[in-house]
XYZ file of C-alpha atoms in Angstrom:
332
model
C 142.106 62.073 118.133
C 141.445 62.865 114.507
C 138.639 61.148 112.662
C 141.150 59.081 110.688
C 142.981 58.062 113.842
C 142.937 54.355 113.053
C 144.545 54.754 109.637
C 148.071 56.208 109.642
C 149.145 56.657 106.010
C 152.437 54.791 106.096
C 154.129 52.022 108.007
C 156.579 52.929 109.281
C 156.314 56.717 109.312
C 159.305 59.053 109.384
C 160.722 58.920 112.913
C 161.456 62.173 114.712
C 164.760 61.765 116.582
C 165.386 64.831 118.766
C 168.848 65.753 119.962
C 169.973 66.496 123.495
C 170.345 64.655 126.813
C 166.677 64.535 127.872
C 165.785 60.916 128.642
C 162.861 60.903 126.215
C 165.077 62.290 123.439
C 167.712 59.630 124.107
C 165.055 56.912 124.064
C 163.523 58.242 120.830
C 166.936 58.039 119.138
C 167.560 54.523 120.440
C 164.216 53.227 119.198
C 164.631 55.006 115.856
C 168.054 53.395 115.364
C 166.678 49.946 116.168
C 163.701 50.376 113.816
C 166.086 51.423 111.043
C 168.246 48.371 111.764
C 165.228 46.085 111.353
C 163.660 48.048 108.505
C 166.465 49.904 106.679
C 164.068 51.827 104.440
C 162.776 53.730 107.475
C 163.670 57.412 107.459
C 164.498 59.565 110.464
C 164.410 63.338 110.829
C 165.652 65.773 113.464
C 163.797 68.892 114.614
C 166.355 70.941 112.663
C 165.522 69.190 109.382
C 161.805 68.632 109.978
C 160.863 71.659 107.868
C 162.423 69.957 104.822
C 159.961 67.055 105.081
C 157.137 67.387 102.530
C 153.808 68.278 104.102
C 151.570 65.239 104.454
C 154.433 62.835 105.213
C 153.480 60.664 108.217
C 155.643 61.248 111.305
C 156.032 59.452 114.635
C 157.156 61.495 117.659
C 157.917 60.811 121.311
C 156.130 63.365 123.444
C 156.414 64.869 126.895
C 155.570 68.497 127.542
C 159.016 69.276 128.937
C 160.649 68.221 125.664
C 158.351 70.259 123.440
C 158.160 73.646 125.128
C 158.930 75.847 128.098
C 155.344 75.361 129.312
C 152.581 72.825 128.664
C 150.745 75.461 126.637
C 153.759 76.194 124.418
C 154.379 72.472 124.014
C 150.772 71.890 122.942
C 151.074 74.544 120.244
C 154.263 72.929 118.928
C 152.726 69.443 118.687
C 149.501 70.763 117.157
C 151.522 72.654 114.545
C 153.375 69.447 113.645
C 150.106 67.503 113.409
C 148.633 70.175 111.130
C 151.416 69.466 108.590
C 151.925 65.728 109.025
C 149.729 62.734 109.921
C 151.084 62.134 113.414
C 151.410 59.106 115.680
C 152.897 59.562 119.134
C 154.445 57.787 122.074
C 153.441 59.538 125.290
C 155.852 59.773 128.220
C 155.517 61.189 131.758
C 151.724 61.211 131.622
C 149.932 63.460 134.137
C 149.107 62.283 137.629
C 148.610 63.461 141.200
C 152.287 64.226 141.819
C 152.158 67.064 139.257
C 150.477 69.227 141.901
C 147.400 71.420 141.912
C 148.813 73.999 139.491
C 150.520 71.812 136.900
C 148.221 68.814 136.896
C 145.347 70.473 134.969
C 147.787 72.176 132.598
C 149.524 68.886 131.837
C 146.181 67.137 131.417
C 145.232 69.780 128.853
C 148.527 69.285 127.015
C 148.164 65.519 126.713
C 144.522 65.882 125.755
C 145.537 68.261 122.954
C 148.185 65.798 121.751
C 145.895 62.769 121.533
C 143.204 64.847 119.842
C 145.733 65.906 117.201
C 147.280 62.464 116.727
C 146.207 59.518 114.613
C 147.488 56.853 116.981
C 148.845 56.699 120.528
C 151.397 54.475 122.272
C 152.365 54.415 125.952
C 155.041 52.407 127.739
C 152.835 50.494 130.173
C 149.303 49.377 130.850
C 149.631 51.485 134.005
C 150.007 54.621 131.869
C 147.081 53.607 129.700
C 144.983 53.515 132.852
C 146.383 56.878 133.968
C 145.181 58.447 130.718
C 141.678 57.242 131.549
C 141.849 58.144 135.236
C 143.138 61.633 134.450
C 140.357 62.096 131.884
C 142.861 62.607 129.082
C 141.815 59.838 126.688
C 139.541 56.812 126.846
C 140.085 55.497 123.330
C 142.505 53.002 121.768
C 146.054 53.051 123.165
C 148.837 50.613 122.278
C 151.371 49.511 124.906
C 155.061 49.074 124.063
C 157.044 48.599 127.299
C 160.360 50.319 127.855
C 162.938 47.763 126.688
C 165.843 46.459 128.720
C 169.196 45.892 127.054
C 171.181 43.327 129.024
C 174.861 43.757 129.837
C 175.917 40.115 130.310
C 179.472 40.881 131.485
C 178.288 43.000 134.423
C 179.064 41.175 137.660
C 179.204 41.905 141.344
C 182.434 43.409 142.660
C 183.401 44.936 146.013
C 180.352 46.712 147.413
C 180.457 50.120 149.105
C 177.743 49.536 151.741
C 175.592 52.318 150.319
C 171.946 52.408 149.344
C 171.624 53.611 145.754
C 168.912 55.537 143.885
C 169.432 55.774 140.122
C 168.483 58.653 137.840
C 167.767 62.352 138.011
C 167.037 63.804 141.441
C 163.675 65.548 141.851
C 161.027 65.605 144.591
C 158.933 62.452 144.518
C 161.639 60.272 142.916
C 161.877 58.261 146.141
C 165.071 59.628 147.669
C 163.347 60.580 150.923
C 161.784 57.138 151.229
C 165.194 55.600 150.521
C 166.764 57.807 153.198
C 164.158 56.735 155.762
C 164.845 53.091 154.940
C 168.610 53.572 155.141
C 168.369 55.190 158.565
C 166.074 52.475 159.911
C 168.349 49.770 158.480
C 171.416 51.332 160.092
C 173.119 52.373 156.846
C 175.188 55.558 156.804
C 175.750 56.035 153.061
C 173.348 56.863 150.231
C 174.418 57.235 146.606
C 172.528 59.434 144.138
C 173.480 57.864 140.818
C 172.999 60.892 138.612
C 172.472 64.623 139.034
C 169.721 67.025 139.963
C 167.003 67.421 137.373
C 166.915 70.898 135.859
C 165.572 73.355 138.416
C 166.070 71.014 141.381
C 169.668 71.689 142.461
C 168.425 73.442 145.611
C 166.173 70.488 146.400
C 169.158 68.154 146.144
C 171.261 70.367 148.417
C 168.434 70.425 150.959
C 168.188 66.630 150.758
C 171.921 66.302 151.447
C 171.512 68.481 154.537
C 168.546 66.446 155.788
C 170.514 63.258 155.318
C 173.561 64.661 157.135
C 171.344 65.666 160.060
C 170.289 62.009 160.294
C 173.829 60.636 160.095
C 173.795 59.625 156.426
C 176.448 60.826 153.976
C 175.164 61.396 150.441
C 177.373 60.908 147.415
C 176.124 62.498 144.177
C 177.899 60.983 141.189
C 176.731 63.580 138.679
C 176.195 62.606 135.069
C 178.228 59.543 134.014
C 178.454 57.889 130.619
C 177.120 54.356 130.280
C 180.453 52.656 130.923
C 181.221 54.619 134.082
C 177.635 54.390 135.329
C 177.580 50.610 134.852
C 180.756 50.351 136.916
C 179.375 52.609 139.640
C 176.022 50.814 139.730
C 177.846 47.524 140.324
C 179.360 48.832 143.581
C 176.157 49.956 145.294
C 175.194 47.560 148.087
C 171.411 47.935 147.905
C 169.651 49.266 144.763
C 166.280 50.861 145.488
C 163.325 52.145 143.429
C 160.895 54.038 145.654
C 159.004 56.507 143.424
C 155.881 57.881 145.073
C 154.263 58.268 141.673
C 155.578 56.784 138.445
C 154.636 56.879 134.788
C 157.205 54.446 133.353
C 160.656 54.062 134.855
C 163.815 54.219 132.795
C 165.725 53.920 136.062
C 164.170 50.532 136.752
C 165.041 49.354 133.233
C 168.625 50.566 133.693
C 169.125 48.766 137.022
C 167.926 45.537 135.408
C 170.000 46.054 132.267
C 173.133 46.390 134.375
C 172.400 43.127 136.127
C 170.987 44.419 139.382
C 167.788 43.220 141.041
C 166.518 46.361 142.800
C 164.131 46.555 145.713
C 161.103 48.243 144.163
C 158.305 49.692 146.277
C 155.109 48.159 144.991
C 152.657 50.045 142.840
C 150.714 49.205 139.711
C 153.695 49.820 137.429
C 156.152 47.792 139.530
C 153.746 44.843 139.606
C 153.381 45.072 135.812
C 157.147 45.039 135.283
C 157.625 42.179 137.739
C 155.195 40.124 135.653
C 156.917 41.109 132.396
C 160.409 40.220 133.660
C 160.117 37.610 136.439
C 163.019 37.496 138.856
C 164.557 40.817 137.827
C 163.237 42.961 140.675
C 162.105 42.505 144.249
C 158.690 44.094 144.844
C 158.362 45.415 148.392
C 155.377 46.828 150.243
C 156.031 50.448 151.301
C 156.013 49.687 155.021
C 158.474 46.810 154.525
C 161.210 48.715 152.673
C 163.565 49.131 155.632
C 163.371 45.443 156.515
C 163.980 44.538 152.869
C 167.003 46.853 152.774
C 168.444 45.121 155.845
C 167.875 41.693 154.301
C 169.449 42.709 150.982
C 172.434 44.237 152.757
C 172.992 40.916 154.529
C 172.578 38.920 151.298
C 174.313 40.833 148.464
C 173.656 38.071 145.944
C 169.939 38.762 146.187
C 170.480 42.153 144.515
C 171.732 40.561 141.260
C 169.309 38.774 138.928
C 171.974 36.669 137.175
C 170.207 36.527 133.791
C 172.188 36.755 130.554
C 169.075 37.784 128.646
C 166.142 39.758 129.987
C 162.685 39.590 128.387
C 161.659 42.365 125.990
C 164.727 44.125 124.666
C 165.127 46.992 122.215
C 164.632 44.765 119.162
C 161.330 43.535 120.638
C 160.186 47.125 121.133
C 161.150 48.063 117.571
C 159.259 45.049 116.186
C 156.231 46.013 118.283
C 156.264 49.473 116.714
C 156.614 48.061 113.205
C 153.704 45.695 113.831
C 151.580 48.506 115.262
C 152.178 50.830 112.336
C 151.252 48.004 109.973
C 148.111 47.063 111.912
C 146.875 50.622 112.222
C 147.354 51.188 108.510
C 145.262 48.125 107.594
């Protein structure tokens, strides 16, 4: 991190709001809109108009290597170029960890190390990720935590259930679909719903998963991409919502389940325990070896898979206020 890392020049900075469907881009736009709502003088900029911003203007960007380049190396060059023109604060997403594999893990470590060295301040979405930065030898300095917010949908309610086990979000290896399949088979369920589509580059992995499931007597439904209204309706019909990531940075899928009123079974890890403490009663932490039994119990008691809260702690306005406070504090 730069020598002046504790002193961003403005609060709030100009917010970079990238376009496109990538989850981090969508989240960056949502947070930018909420900050502007609370602080109307805040300016936003898109990548297309970034060049028009005068050099030296402070900027805040949401960063994951996959959003900034075709490779971690290309992404690092892009972020470093931005930081060379503008005092930069960043929110890091998808921080490196064991599940990145032997080839990509060191490359992603190098990318995130380059980002924090170029930035003047760093935010992550969980204390778990802050620890990952230290464990992965990326950064051991100051890091602020602003959790992923949950926006409640109070009118979401349980309707007829389809007797399927559901996994929400993009499909990719390690997302927990195989663990969910094992639990479904052991619990005697014959349907599994993938609420989303294959992540880019993983269509073949999804097809292979469907074949594995069919061989074990489980039919897989893949909804594909759905807008928020249609997804909320589809989420309400799943019998048993499950979060079973092997490795997790921060989980937008978990936030979405909760926002749509569901109380998912969530295989315990450091992040799940942190979110359970942040939002008591909104998820059901489960030890890995107890998932199948928990699925059976939830299937027999559908009401247990709904949290029933009209308001969930720490929404988008809370996150926006946390950013505004952080920019002010780091300027002081």
